[in-house]
């Protein structure tokens, strides 16, 4: 605790304020605390607090705000980590970070990062970094946009390790050559003088191998063991035994310099191969970041100048030439062109852009010239939001990883115990110290928790990256795991199964009435309404070359239709009931087939006589029926939830191939419908637009927000689909299953490797050099298996 009289300051974000009175109440409550001077800004939603560090602590300030009825929202920071060598390291760092008050941390061994949510006031990034360092590792705060610097740092570290490996290989090669000659010739004497062997092995052991000693010491100092403890123990036993034999001149005893040096060299090679493979797991993120251009053409003082993208501000007007990438998010002011948004949505067909349409950073302009106003720059672009979401998913931890975490926490002590038992057993049973030592070294060297630690995060990183490339954005690893288990998928009708906009499907004039006359009368009156059905009629008339004439004296019959005057004639347009009440009923034989098909009817009459009827429907998407069939083939039952009437819902469900339909369900009742589907323990997914369906999405085990191109709320649900197509839901389930399959394969390989390898080493069937090579390649094999996920592609061709 700080000494009394020291004044500290704290800036806290505050949620829940609705007016200036809220801010005043928080301020009064805080200022009642001893030594506190608080100023709460309602507009900024922040509290600036000066306090006596000896009289009150930050957590007390946060708790006071909570008791007043408001919240201090958690912040998220990301730390870059150095010094981790295996799953035990990641588990140790996670444990010490989570011991801090108000901290929830997840450590990713594959990306060497810690994603931390913390309550402001309880702790800060400096305290977190200090905690990691006390545990024996290095940490640094990762700033937004610092990807290039982080990539350069890793590249420099890789080159330095590569140089060390080549030096180690050069020093070890003569020792290995001697060992191979002795095995091949069956000889027992040394070719190389033992003094030369000592000279070759010593720099490998203590200079090249220094990192193992340092990491082992840091781990032990922090109260835990890691892979480096095992490597340092095993190689030191072999080296110091050989040193003792050499110094005492025991020429009849074999030395194991080649074992210690070769083990270190092989492990170093494995780490390099692992680093290269791990770098490829984050290729999706790097590909996304490389899409944004570095410069933009901006209008300044009447001229178009080229400026760095980072210099753009909201409101700036920029120009995108044909074939160029859009620098930031914006709205088109002038021009028309087709823009390729496949890098964000996975949809290969260009989207037509005209004045008023939105464009997005990193998308590629076609053949036209576009002039646009910036609306989102820097971290406020859709691309930046996608990158944040993918990084968040890659840094999260899947529930399936918990078993590996529990094993890695006790792995090193258990292996040390097995090695001790092996040493004692062989020595006392056989009386041969050398054999006992060799087998104990083999146990220490072959055991590796690295593969366990990499099994899940590498697959998650590759899987979420492939998903992002296909327009499937997964919020976290848990959602990816849950998507695999979906047994029932509830889908909204409008905009998910259907196109989301009503269109005219049938035009039926009465006998003797020209189609053009029916279209002209309806379009003239309909243009005076913003009702979706009227707009559909007007749009259809325009598509048929009809230019609507002005209508006057327009009157709206709420919920029924319109009346007005067109070219001096009274025109009525609306429901069949409206025209029937006006003495202009249409024949039932004309209306009933259209109504039974679930279509909405708009009837038109003029001067007291009916003209005809328009049938309007929200058409089923071309891909919906195929998507429903694919879901059923994967064992997923599809249920349609809609607020539409039963006839329309049944017609759409019949066309889509859905047997279970829940019609006339209000938005607030959809959540209860989803909860009812979960009865019996079934895993239920919900696919909707993320806006009207928000309660139902929240009630599902896993939610899919179906968007429309890049213009979608990126964090609306567990899984956000950039393409407005139910096929994307099928693809996301397929991706989830492929990823979980890789995770299970990796965990099986990691467990079976140790379950078989350690007993074989303990029983004397493995030479320490072979054990070291096997351990070095175990992690490489797991990462390489995860990389096979890069071959995954959506089954449905994107068009």
CSV table of C-alpha atoms in Angstrom, one decimal, residues 443-787:
chain,number,residue,atom,x,y,z
A,443,UNK,CA,13.0,-40.5,-20.7
A,444,UNK,CA,13.8,-36.9,-20.0
A,445,UNK,CA,14.5,-36.1,-23.6
A,446,UNK,CA,11.6,-37.8,-25.3
A,447,UNK,CA,8.9,-36.4,-23.0
A,448,UNK,CA,7.5,-33.2,-24.5
A,449,UNK,CA,4.4,-31.2,-23.5
A,450,UNK,CA,4.9,-29.0,-26.6
A,451,UNK,CA,2.7,-31.1,-28.8
A,452,UNK,CA,-0.1,-31.0,-26.2
A,453,UNK,CA,0.1,-27.2,-26.0
A,454,UNK,CA,0.1,-26.7,-29.8
A,455,UNK,CA,-2.6,-29.3,-30.7
A,456,UNK,CA,-5.6,-27.0,-30.2
A,457,UNK,CA,-4.4,-23.4,-30.8
A,458,UNK,CA,-2.7,-24.1,-34.1
A,459,UNK,CA,-5.9,-25.8,-35.5
A,460,UNK,CA,-8.0,-22.9,-34.2
A,461,UNK,CA,-5.7,-20.3,-35.9
A,462,UNK,CA,-5.8,-22.1,-39.3
A,463,UNK,CA,-9.5,-22.8,-39.1
A,464,UNK,CA,-10.6,-19.3,-38.2
A,465,UNK,CA,-8.2,-17.9,-40.8
A,466,UNK,CA,-9.7,-20.1,-43.5
A,467,UNK,CA,-13.2,-19.1,-42.3
A,468,UNK,CA,-12.3,-15.4,-42.7
A,469,UNK,CA,-11.2,-15.9,-46.2
A,470,UNK,CA,-14.6,-17.5,-47.0
A,471,UNK,CA,-16.6,-14.8,-45.3
A,472,UNK,CA,-17.1,-16.8,-42.1
A,473,UNK,CA,-16.1,-14.8,-39.0
A,474,UNK,CA,-16.0,-16.8,-35.8
A,475,UNK,CA,-16.1,-14.8,-32.5
A,476,UNK,CA,-14.2,-17.3,-30.4
A,477,UNK,CA,-12.9,-20.9,-30.2
A,478,UNK,CA,-15.9,-22.0,-28.1
A,479,UNK,CA,-18.3,-21.0,-30.8
A,480,UNK,CA,-16.3,-22.9,-33.4
A,481,UNK,CA,-16.5,-26.0,-31.2
A,482,UNK,CA,-20.2,-25.6,-30.5
A,483,UNK,CA,-21.1,-25.2,-34.2
A,484,UNK,CA,-19.9,-28.7,-34.8
A,485,UNK,CA,-22.5,-30.1,-32.4
A,486,UNK,CA,-25.6,-28.3,-33.7
A,487,UNK,CA,-28.5,-30.7,-34.0
A,488,UNK,CA,-31.3,-28.3,-34.7
A,489,UNK,CA,-31.0,-25.1,-36.8
A,490,UNK,CA,-33.8,-22.5,-36.4
A,491,UNK,CA,-33.9,-20.1,-39.3
A,492,UNK,CA,-35.7,-16.9,-39.8
A,493,UNK,CA,-37.7,-16.7,-43.1
A,494,UNK,CA,-37.3,-13.1,-44.3
A,495,UNK,CA,-33.9,-12.3,-45.5
A,496,UNK,CA,-32.4,-15.6,-44.5
A,497,UNK,CA,-34.3,-18.2,-46.5
A,498,UNK,CA,-35.8,-15.6,-48.8
A,499,UNK,CA,-34.3,-12.6,-50.6
A,500,UNK,CA,-35.8,-10.2,-48.1
A,501,UNK,CA,-37.6,-7.9,-50.5
A,502,UNK,CA,-41.0,-8.4,-52.1
A,503,UNK,CA,-41.2,-8.7,-55.8
A,504,UNK,CA,-44.1,-9.1,-58.3
A,505,UNK,CA,-44.5,-12.7,-59.3
A,506,UNK,CA,-47.8,-12.6,-61.2
A,507,UNK,CA,-49.8,-9.9,-63.1
A,508,UNK,CA,-53.4,-11.0,-63.7
A,509,UNK,CA,-55.6,-8.4,-65.6
A,510,UNK,CA,-59.3,-9.1,-66.0
A,511,UNK,CA,-60.6,-10.0,-69.5
A,512,UNK,CA,-60.4,-7.1,-71.8
A,513,UNK,CA,-58.0,-5.1,-69.6
A,514,UNK,CA,-54.6,-4.4,-71.3
A,515,UNK,CA,-51.6,-5.3,-69.0
A,516,UNK,CA,-50.1,-1.9,-69.8
A,517,UNK,CA,-53.3,-0.1,-68.5
A,518,UNK,CA,-53.2,-2.2,-65.2
A,519,UNK,CA,-49.5,-1.4,-64.8
A,520,UNK,CA,-49.9,2.3,-65.5
A,521,UNK,CA,-52.8,2.8,-63.1
A,522,UNK,CA,-51.1,0.8,-60.3
A,523,UNK,CA,-47.7,2.5,-60.7
A,524,UNK,CA,-49.2,6.0,-60.8
A,525,UNK,CA,-51.0,5.5,-57.5
A,526,UNK,CA,-48.3,3.3,-55.9
A,527,UNK,CA,-45.5,5.9,-56.3
A,528,UNK,CA,-47.3,7.9,-53.6
A,529,UNK,CA,-46.7,5.2,-51.0
A,530,UNK,CA,-43.6,3.9,-49.2
A,531,UNK,CA,-45.3,0.5,-48.4
A,532,UNK,CA,-43.1,-2.4,-49.5
A,533,UNK,CA,-45.9,-3.9,-51.6
A,534,UNK,CA,-46.6,-0.6,-53.4
A,535,UNK,CA,-42.9,-0.2,-54.0
A,536,UNK,CA,-42.7,-3.7,-55.5
A,537,UNK,CA,-45.5,-2.9,-57.9
A,538,UNK,CA,-43.9,0.4,-59.0
A,539,UNK,CA,-40.5,-1.3,-59.5
A,540,UNK,CA,-42.1,-4.0,-61.6
A,541,UNK,CA,-43.9,-1.4,-63.8
A,542,UNK,CA,-40.7,0.5,-64.3
A,543,UNK,CA,-39.0,-2.7,-65.3
A,544,UNK,CA,-41.7,-3.1,-68.0
A,545,UNK,CA,-41.0,0.4,-69.4
A,546,UNK,CA,-44.0,2.1,-67.7
A,547,UNK,CA,-43.3,5.7,-66.7
A,548,UNK,CA,-45.8,6.5,-63.9
A,549,UNK,CA,-47.9,9.6,-64.3
A,550,UNK,CA,-48.5,11.9,-61.3
A,551,UNK,CA,-51.5,11.0,-59.1
A,552,UNK,CA,-53.4,13.5,-57.0
A,553,UNK,CA,-55.7,13.4,-54.0
A,554,UNK,CA,-54.0,10.3,-52.7
A,555,UNK,CA,-55.5,8.9,-49.5
A,556,UNK,CA,-54.2,6.0,-47.5
A,557,UNK,CA,-56.5,3.4,-46.1
A,558,UNK,CA,-54.4,2.3,-43.1
A,559,UNK,CA,-53.4,-1.4,-43.5
A,560,UNK,CA,-55.7,-1.8,-46.6
A,561,UNK,CA,-54.5,0.3,-49.5
A,562,UNK,CA,-54.6,3.6,-51.4
A,563,UNK,CA,-57.1,5.7,-53.3
A,564,UNK,CA,-56.5,8.7,-55.6
A,565,UNK,CA,-57.0,10.3,-58.9
A,566,UNK,CA,-54.9,9.5,-62.0
A,567,UNK,CA,-55.5,11.4,-65.3
A,568,UNK,CA,-58.9,12.5,-63.9
A,569,UNK,CA,-60.0,8.9,-63.1
A,570,UNK,CA,-60.6,7.5,-59.6
A,571,UNK,CA,-58.2,4.7,-58.9
A,572,UNK,CA,-58.3,2.3,-55.9
A,573,UNK,CA,-55.4,-0.1,-55.0
A,574,UNK,CA,-55.1,-2.5,-52.1
A,575,UNK,CA,-56.3,-5.7,-50.6
A,576,UNK,CA,-59.1,-7.8,-52.1
A,577,UNK,CA,-61.3,-6.8,-49.1
A,578,UNK,CA,-60.8,-3.1,-49.9
A,579,UNK,CA,-62.0,-3.4,-53.4
A,580,UNK,CA,-64.9,-5.7,-52.4
A,581,UNK,CA,-66.1,-3.1,-49.9
A,582,UNK,CA,-65.9,-0.5,-52.7
A,583,UNK,CA,-68.2,-2.6,-54.9
A,584,UNK,CA,-65.4,-4.0,-57.1
A,585,UNK,CA,-64.9,-7.6,-56.1
A,586,UNK,CA,-62.5,-9.7,-58.1
A,587,UNK,CA,-63.4,-13.3,-59.1
A,588,UNK,CA,-62.6,-15.9,-56.4
A,589,UNK,CA,-61.3,-18.2,-59.1
A,590,UNK,CA,-58.6,-15.6,-59.9
A,591,UNK,CA,-57.6,-14.9,-56.3
A,592,UNK,CA,-57.8,-18.3,-54.5
A,593,UNK,CA,-54.9,-20.0,-56.4
A,594,UNK,CA,-52.6,-17.1,-55.7
A,595,UNK,CA,-53.6,-16.9,-52.0
A,596,UNK,CA,-53.1,-20.6,-51.5
A,597,UNK,CA,-49.6,-20.2,-52.8
A,598,UNK,CA,-48.9,-17.9,-49.9
A,599,UNK,CA,-48.6,-14.7,-52.0
A,600,UNK,CA,-49.7,-11.2,-51.0
A,601,UNK,CA,-52.3,-9.7,-53.3
A,602,UNK,CA,-52.7,-6.1,-54.5
A,603,UNK,CA,-55.9,-5.5,-56.4
A,604,UNK,CA,-56.5,-2.5,-58.6
A,605,UNK,CA,-59.8,-0.8,-59.7
A,606,UNK,CA,-60.7,2.2,-61.7
A,607,UNK,CA,-63.9,4.2,-62.0
A,608,UNK,CA,-65.8,1.6,-60.0
A,609,UNK,CA,-64.6,-1.4,-62.1
A,610,UNK,CA,-61.9,-3.9,-61.2
A,611,UNK,CA,-58.8,-4.0,-63.5
A,612,UNK,CA,-56.8,-6.9,-62.1
A,613,UNK,CA,-54.5,-8.2,-59.4
A,614,UNK,CA,-50.8,-8.3,-58.7
A,615,UNK,CA,-49.4,-11.3,-56.7
A,616,UNK,CA,-46.3,-10.4,-54.6
A,617,UNK,CA,-44.0,-12.7,-52.8
A,618,UNK,CA,-40.6,-12.6,-51.0
A,619,UNK,CA,-38.9,-15.1,-53.2
A,620,UNK,CA,-36.9,-18.0,-51.9
A,621,UNK,CA,-33.2,-17.6,-52.5
A,622,UNK,CA,-31.9,-19.9,-55.3
A,623,UNK,CA,-29.5,-21.5,-52.8
A,624,UNK,CA,-31.9,-22.0,-49.9
A,625,UNK,CA,-33.4,-25.4,-50.9
A,626,UNK,CA,-29.9,-26.8,-51.6
A,627,UNK,CA,-28.6,-25.5,-48.3
A,628,UNK,CA,-31.5,-27.1,-46.3
A,629,UNK,CA,-30.9,-30.4,-48.1
A,630,UNK,CA,-27.2,-30.2,-47.2
A,631,UNK,CA,-28.0,-29.5,-43.5
A,632,UNK,CA,-30.3,-32.5,-43.4
A,633,UNK,CA,-27.6,-34.7,-44.9
A,634,UNK,CA,-25.4,-33.6,-42.1
A,635,UNK,CA,-27.9,-34.7,-39.5
A,636,UNK,CA,-29.1,-31.1,-38.7
A,637,UNK,CA,-32.9,-30.6,-38.4
A,638,UNK,CA,-34.1,-27.3,-39.9
A,639,UNK,CA,-37.0,-25.4,-38.2
A,640,UNK,CA,-38.4,-22.2,-39.7
A,641,UNK,CA,-39.5,-19.4,-37.4
A,642,UNK,CA,-41.4,-16.5,-38.9
A,643,UNK,CA,-43.9,-13.8,-38.0
A,644,UNK,CA,-45.7,-14.3,-41.4
A,645,UNK,CA,-49.1,-15.8,-41.7
A,646,UNK,CA,-49.4,-19.6,-41.8
A,647,UNK,CA,-50.2,-19.8,-45.5
A,648,UNK,CA,-47.2,-17.8,-46.6
A,649,UNK,CA,-44.9,-19.6,-44.2
A,650,UNK,CA,-46.1,-23.0,-45.3
A,651,UNK,CA,-45.6,-22.1,-49.0
A,652,UNK,CA,-42.0,-21.0,-48.4
A,653,UNK,CA,-41.3,-24.0,-46.2
A,654,UNK,CA,-42.7,-26.4,-48.8
A,655,UNK,CA,-40.5,-24.8,-51.5
A,656,UNK,CA,-37.4,-24.9,-49.3
A,657,UNK,CA,-38.0,-28.5,-48.2
A,658,UNK,CA,-38.6,-27.6,-44.5
A,659,UNK,CA,-41.1,-29.8,-42.6
A,660,UNK,CA,-41.2,-28.0,-39.2
A,661,UNK,CA,-42.7,-24.5,-39.5
A,662,UNK,CA,-43.6,-22.1,-36.6
A,663,UNK,CA,-45.6,-19.3,-38.1
A,664,UNK,CA,-46.9,-16.0,-36.7
A,665,UNK,CA,-44.1,-15.9,-34.1
A,666,UNK,CA,-43.5,-12.4,-32.9
A,667,UNK,CA,-39.8,-11.3,-32.5
A,668,UNK,CA,-40.1,-11.3,-28.7
A,669,UNK,CA,-41.5,-14.8,-28.8
A,670,UNK,CA,-38.7,-16.3,-31.0
A,671,UNK,CA,-36.4,-16.6,-28.0
A,672,UNK,CA,-39.0,-18.7,-26.2
A,673,UNK,CA,-39.4,-20.9,-29.4
A,674,UNK,CA,-35.6,-21.4,-29.5
A,675,UNK,CA,-35.6,-22.3,-25.8
A,676,UNK,CA,-38.4,-24.9,-26.4
A,677,UNK,CA,-36.3,-26.5,-29.2
A,678,UNK,CA,-33.5,-26.9,-26.6
A,679,UNK,CA,-35.7,-29.1,-24.5
A,680,UNK,CA,-34.2,-32.6,-24.2
A,681,UNK,CA,-30.7,-31.4,-24.3
A,682,UNK,CA,-30.5,-30.8,-28.0
A,683,UNK,CA,-27.9,-28.3,-29.3
A,684,UNK,CA,-29.7,-25.5,-31.1
A,685,UNK,CA,-28.3,-23.0,-33.6
A,686,UNK,CA,-30.2,-19.9,-34.8
A,687,UNK,CA,-29.6,-18.1,-38.1
A,688,UNK,CA,-31.0,-14.7,-38.6
A,689,UNK,CA,-30.2,-11.1,-39.6
A,690,UNK,CA,-28.7,-10.2,-36.2
A,691,UNK,CA,-31.1,-7.3,-35.7
A,692,UNK,CA,-34.7,-8.3,-35.4
A,693,UNK,CA,-33.6,-11.7,-34.3
A,694,UNK,CA,-31.3,-10.6,-31.5
A,695,UNK,CA,-33.3,-12.2,-28.6
A,696,UNK,CA,-33.5,-15.6,-30.5
A,697,UNK,CA,-29.8,-15.4,-31.4
A,698,UNK,CA,-28.9,-14.9,-27.7
A,699,UNK,CA,-31.1,-17.8,-26.7
A,700,UNK,CA,-29.4,-20.3,-29.0
A,701,UNK,CA,-26.4,-22.4,-28.1
A,702,UNK,CA,-24.6,-20.9,-31.2
A,703,UNK,CA,-25.9,-18.1,-33.3
A,704,UNK,CA,-25.3,-17.2,-36.9
A,705,UNK,CA,-25.8,-13.6,-38.1
A,706,UNK,CA,-26.4,-13.7,-41.8
A,707,UNK,CA,-25.2,-10.4,-43.3
A,708,UNK,CA,-25.4,-8.7,-46.7
A,709,UNK,CA,-21.9,-8.3,-48.1
A,710,UNK,CA,-19.3,-6.4,-46.1
A,711,UNK,CA,-22.0,-4.0,-44.7
A,712,UNK,CA,-22.8,-6.2,-41.7
A,713,UNK,CA,-22.4,-5.9,-38.0
A,714,UNK,CA,-19.2,-7.9,-37.6
A,715,UNK,CA,-19.7,-8.8,-34.0
A,716,UNK,CA,-23.5,-9.5,-34.1
A,717,UNK,CA,-23.3,-13.2,-33.1
A,718,UNK,CA,-21.1,-16.1,-32.4
A,719,UNK,CA,-20.6,-16.6,-36.1
A,720,UNK,CA,-21.0,-13.7,-38.5
A,721,UNK,CA,-21.6,-14.6,-42.2
A,722,UNK,CA,-20.6,-12.0,-44.6
A,723,UNK,CA,-22.6,-13.6,-47.4
A,724,UNK,CA,-26.4,-13.3,-47.2
A,725,UNK,CA,-26.9,-17.0,-48.0
A,726,UNK,CA,-27.9,-20.0,-45.8
A,727,UNK,CA,-25.2,-22.0,-47.6
A,728,UNK,CA,-22.7,-20.0,-45.5
A,729,UNK,CA,-24.3,-21.6,-42.3
A,730,UNK,CA,-23.6,-25.1,-43.8
A,731,UNK,CA,-20.1,-24.1,-44.7
A,732,UNK,CA,-19.5,-22.8,-41.1
A,733,UNK,CA,-20.7,-26.1,-39.6
A,734,UNK,CA,-18.4,-28.0,-42.1
A,735,UNK,CA,-15.5,-25.7,-41.1
A,736,UNK,CA,-16.2,-26.4,-37.4
A,737,UNK,CA,-16.3,-30.1,-37.9
A,738,UNK,CA,-13.1,-30.1,-40.0
A,739,UNK,CA,-11.3,-28.0,-37.3
A,740,UNK,CA,-12.4,-30.1,-34.4
A,741,UNK,CA,-11.4,-33.2,-36.3
A,742,UNK,CA,-7.9,-31.8,-36.7
A,743,UNK,CA,-7.8,-30.9,-33.0
A,744,UNK,CA,-8.8,-34.4,-32.0
A,745,UNK,CA,-6.2,-35.9,-34.3
A,746,UNK,CA,-3.5,-33.6,-32.8
A,747,UNK,CA,-4.5,-34.4,-29.2
A,748,UNK,CA,-4.4,-38.2,-30.1
A,749,UNK,CA,-1.0,-37.8,-31.7
A,750,UNK,CA,0.4,-35.8,-28.7
A,751,UNK,CA,-1.0,-38.2,-26.1
A,752,UNK,CA,-0.1,-41.4,-27.9
A,753,UNK,CA,3.4,-40.1,-28.6
A,754,UNK,CA,4.1,-39.6,-24.9
A,755,UNK,CA,2.1,-42.7,-23.8
A,756,UNK,CA,4.2,-44.9,-26.0
A,757,UNK,CA,7.5,-43.0,-26.1
A,758,UNK,CA,8.1,-42.6,-22.3
A,759,UNK,CA,7.6,-46.3,-21.5
A,760,UNK,CA,9.8,-47.4,-24.4
A,761,UNK,CA,12.6,-45.0,-23.2
A,762,UNK,CA,12.2,-46.2,-19.6
A,763,UNK,CA,12.5,-49.9,-20.8
A,764,UNK,CA,15.7,-49.1,-22.6
A,765,UNK,CA,14.4,-49.4,-26.2
A,766,UNK,CA,15.3,-45.8,-27.2
A,767,UNK,CA,18.7,-44.2,-27.6
A,768,UNK,CA,18.8,-40.7,-26.3
A,769,UNK,CA,19.7,-39.3,-29.7
A,770,UNK,CA,16.7,-41.0,-31.3
A,771,UNK,CA,14.5,-39.8,-28.4
A,772,UNK,CA,15.7,-36.3,-29.0
A,773,UNK,CA,14.9,-36.4,-32.7
A,774,UNK,CA,11.4,-37.8,-32.0
A,775,UNK,CA,10.7,-35.1,-29.4
A,776,UNK,CA,11.9,-32.4,-31.8
A,777,UNK,CA,9.6,-33.7,-34.5
A,778,UNK,CA,6.5,-34.2,-32.4
A,779,UNK,CA,5.6,-30.5,-32.3
A,780,UNK,CA,6.4,-30.1,-36.0
A,781,UNK,CA,4.1,-33.0,-36.9
A,782,UNK,CA,1.2,-31.5,-34.9
A,783,UNK,CA,1.6,-28.0,-36.4
A,784,UNK,CA,1.9,-29.6,-39.9
A,785,UNK,CA,-1.3,-31.5,-39.4
A,786,UNK,CA,-3.1,-28.3,-38.4
A,787,UNK,CA,-1.8,-26.7,-41.6
